[in-house]
CSV table of C-alpha atoms in Angstrom, one decimal:
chain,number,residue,atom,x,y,z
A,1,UNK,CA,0.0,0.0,0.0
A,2,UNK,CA,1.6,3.4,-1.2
A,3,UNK,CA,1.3,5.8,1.9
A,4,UNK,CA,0.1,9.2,1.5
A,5,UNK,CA,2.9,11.2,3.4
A,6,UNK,CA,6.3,12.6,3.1
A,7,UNK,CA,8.4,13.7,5.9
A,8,UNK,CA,10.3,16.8,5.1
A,9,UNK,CA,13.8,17.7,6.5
A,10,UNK,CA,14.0,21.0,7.9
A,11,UNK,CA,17.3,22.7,9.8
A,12,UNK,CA,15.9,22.7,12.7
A,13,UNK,CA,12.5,20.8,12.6
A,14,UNK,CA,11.0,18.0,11.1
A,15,UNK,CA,7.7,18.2,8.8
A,16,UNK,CA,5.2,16.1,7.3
A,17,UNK,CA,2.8,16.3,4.1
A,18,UNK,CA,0.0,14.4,3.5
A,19,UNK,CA,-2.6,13.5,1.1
A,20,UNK,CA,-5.7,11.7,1.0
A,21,UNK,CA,-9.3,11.5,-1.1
A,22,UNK,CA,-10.4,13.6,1.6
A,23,UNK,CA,-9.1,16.0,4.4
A,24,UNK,CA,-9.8,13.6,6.9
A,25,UNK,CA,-7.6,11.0,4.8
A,26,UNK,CA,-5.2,13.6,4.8
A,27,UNK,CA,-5.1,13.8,9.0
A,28,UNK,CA,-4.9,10.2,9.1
A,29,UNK,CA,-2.1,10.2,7.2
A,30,UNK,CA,-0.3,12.5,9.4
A,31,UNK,CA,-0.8,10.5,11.6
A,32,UNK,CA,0.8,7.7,10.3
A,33,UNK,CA,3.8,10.1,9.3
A,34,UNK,CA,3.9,11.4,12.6
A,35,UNK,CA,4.2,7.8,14.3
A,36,UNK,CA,6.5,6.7,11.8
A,37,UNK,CA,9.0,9.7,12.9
A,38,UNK,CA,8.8,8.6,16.6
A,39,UNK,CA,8.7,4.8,16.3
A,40,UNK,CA,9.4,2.0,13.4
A,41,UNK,CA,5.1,1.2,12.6
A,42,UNK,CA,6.4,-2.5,11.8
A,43,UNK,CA,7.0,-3.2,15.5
A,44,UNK,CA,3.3,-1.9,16.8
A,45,UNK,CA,0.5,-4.2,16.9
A,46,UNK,CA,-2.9,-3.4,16.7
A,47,UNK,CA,-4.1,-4.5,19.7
A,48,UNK,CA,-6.0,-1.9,21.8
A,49,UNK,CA,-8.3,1.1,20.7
A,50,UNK,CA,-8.2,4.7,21.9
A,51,UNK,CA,-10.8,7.0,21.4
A,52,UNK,CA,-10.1,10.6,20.3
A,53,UNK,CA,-12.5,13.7,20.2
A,54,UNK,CA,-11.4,17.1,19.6
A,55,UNK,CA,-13.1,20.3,19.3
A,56,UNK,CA,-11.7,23.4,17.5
A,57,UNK,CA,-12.0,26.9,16.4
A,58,UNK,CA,-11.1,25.8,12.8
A,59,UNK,CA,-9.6,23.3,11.0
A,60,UNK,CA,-6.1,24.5,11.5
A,61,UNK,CA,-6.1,24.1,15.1
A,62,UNK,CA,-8.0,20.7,15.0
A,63,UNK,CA,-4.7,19.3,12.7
A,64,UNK,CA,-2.6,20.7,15.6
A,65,UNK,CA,-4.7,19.3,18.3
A,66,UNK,CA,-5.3,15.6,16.4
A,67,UNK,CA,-1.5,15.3,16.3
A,68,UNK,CA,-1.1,16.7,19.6
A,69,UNK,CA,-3.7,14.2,21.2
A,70,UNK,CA,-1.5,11.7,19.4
A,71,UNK,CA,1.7,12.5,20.5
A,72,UNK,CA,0.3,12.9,24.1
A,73,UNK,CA,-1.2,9.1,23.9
A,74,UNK,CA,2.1,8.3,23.7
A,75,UNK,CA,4.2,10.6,25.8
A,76,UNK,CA,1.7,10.8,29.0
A,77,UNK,CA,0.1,7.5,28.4
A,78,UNK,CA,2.5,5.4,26.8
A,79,UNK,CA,0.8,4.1,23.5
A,80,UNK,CA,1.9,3.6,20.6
A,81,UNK,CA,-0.3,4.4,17.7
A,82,UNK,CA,0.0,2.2,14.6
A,83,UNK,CA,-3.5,3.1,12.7
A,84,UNK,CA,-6.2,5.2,12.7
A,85,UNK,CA,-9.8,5.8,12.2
A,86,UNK,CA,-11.8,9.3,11.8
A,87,UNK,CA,-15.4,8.6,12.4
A,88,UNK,CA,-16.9,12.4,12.7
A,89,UNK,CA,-15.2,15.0,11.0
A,90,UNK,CA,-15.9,18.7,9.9
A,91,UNK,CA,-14.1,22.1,10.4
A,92,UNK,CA,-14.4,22.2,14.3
A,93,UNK,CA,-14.4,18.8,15.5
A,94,UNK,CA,-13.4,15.0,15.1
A,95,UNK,CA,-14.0,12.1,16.5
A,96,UNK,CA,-11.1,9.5,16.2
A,97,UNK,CA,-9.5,6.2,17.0
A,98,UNK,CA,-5.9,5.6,17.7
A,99,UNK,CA,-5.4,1.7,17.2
A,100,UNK,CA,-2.2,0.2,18.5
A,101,UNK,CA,-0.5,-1.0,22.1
A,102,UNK,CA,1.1,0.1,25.3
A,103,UNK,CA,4.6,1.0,24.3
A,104,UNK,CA,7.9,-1.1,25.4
A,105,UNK,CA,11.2,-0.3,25.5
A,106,UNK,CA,11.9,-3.6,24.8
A,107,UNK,CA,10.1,-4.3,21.4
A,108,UNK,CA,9.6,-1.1,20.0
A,109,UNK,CA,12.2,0.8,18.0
A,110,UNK,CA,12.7,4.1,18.6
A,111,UNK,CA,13.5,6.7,16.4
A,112,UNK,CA,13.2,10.3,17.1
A,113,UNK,CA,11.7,12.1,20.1
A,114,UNK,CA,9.1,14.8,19.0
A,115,UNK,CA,8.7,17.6,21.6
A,116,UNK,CA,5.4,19.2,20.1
A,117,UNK,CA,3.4,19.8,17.1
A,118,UNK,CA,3.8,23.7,15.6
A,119,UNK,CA,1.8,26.0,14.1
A,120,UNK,CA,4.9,27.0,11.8
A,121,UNK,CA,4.5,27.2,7.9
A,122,UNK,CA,0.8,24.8,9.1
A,123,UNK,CA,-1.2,24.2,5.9
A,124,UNK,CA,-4.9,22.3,5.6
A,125,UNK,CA,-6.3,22.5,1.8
A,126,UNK,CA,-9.0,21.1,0.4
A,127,UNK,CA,-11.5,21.2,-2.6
A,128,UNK,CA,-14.1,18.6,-3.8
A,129,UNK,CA,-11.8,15.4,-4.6
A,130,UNK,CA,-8.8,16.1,-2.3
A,131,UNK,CA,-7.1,16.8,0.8
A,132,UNK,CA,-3.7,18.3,1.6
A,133,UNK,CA,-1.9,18.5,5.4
A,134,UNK,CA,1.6,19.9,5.6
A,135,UNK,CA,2.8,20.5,9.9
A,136,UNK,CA,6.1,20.8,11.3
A,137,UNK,CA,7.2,18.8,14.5
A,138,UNK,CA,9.5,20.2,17.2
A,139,UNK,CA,12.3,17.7,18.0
């Protein structure tokens, strides 16, 4: 399966773009390219669900917020996030799962410890057939 983000270098940062056949493809593809920077995805299971909701003022802040709720799954509850699921989505909220397993120093392989998601150079497009999600991670 071809994925539908790109993880671009930055001096000081790192960023990811993603795609999908809709904007909320597009945030679940940041996902994945935001677990993918902190963690090899090939050593997660999908074992246990986590549900996410997240209200907004627009859909700017809601990227920030789904990827921060992410992140802090797994720095204040240790999970590890290999997929996930949008179930409600508009401008100003989501509903979400985060599918994967409590993390262990032991098994998984760690790659690079992200600090926060910015607002920094944030884009969220979208038109009828497409969406686009470009973020930059503090590390």
């Amino acid at each position: 399966m071809k994925r539908g983000y790109s993880i671009i270098e930055h001096p000081a940062d790192l960023g990811i773009e993603a795609n999908g056949n809709s904007l909320a493809d597009a945030f679940i593809q940041a996902a994945l390219g935001l677990m993918s920077v902190i963690v090899d995805p090939d050593s997660v299971e999908s074992i246990i669900s986590k549900n996410i909701h997240i209200t907004a003022d627009d859909k700017e802040q809601l990227l920030v917020k789904w990827l921060s709720e992410i992140l802090y799954l797994y720095d204040g509850k240790k999970f590890i996030s290999k997929e996930f699921q949008i179930l409600l989505f508009d401008d100003v909220e989501l509903n979400g799962i985060a599918i994967g397993e409590p993390f262990s120093a032991s098994k998984h392989k760690m790659r690079v410890d992200v600090k926060a998601i910015t607002y920094h150079q944030l884009v969220v497009e979208k038109n009828d057939e497409r969406g686009k999600v470009r973020v930059f991670l503090d590390i």
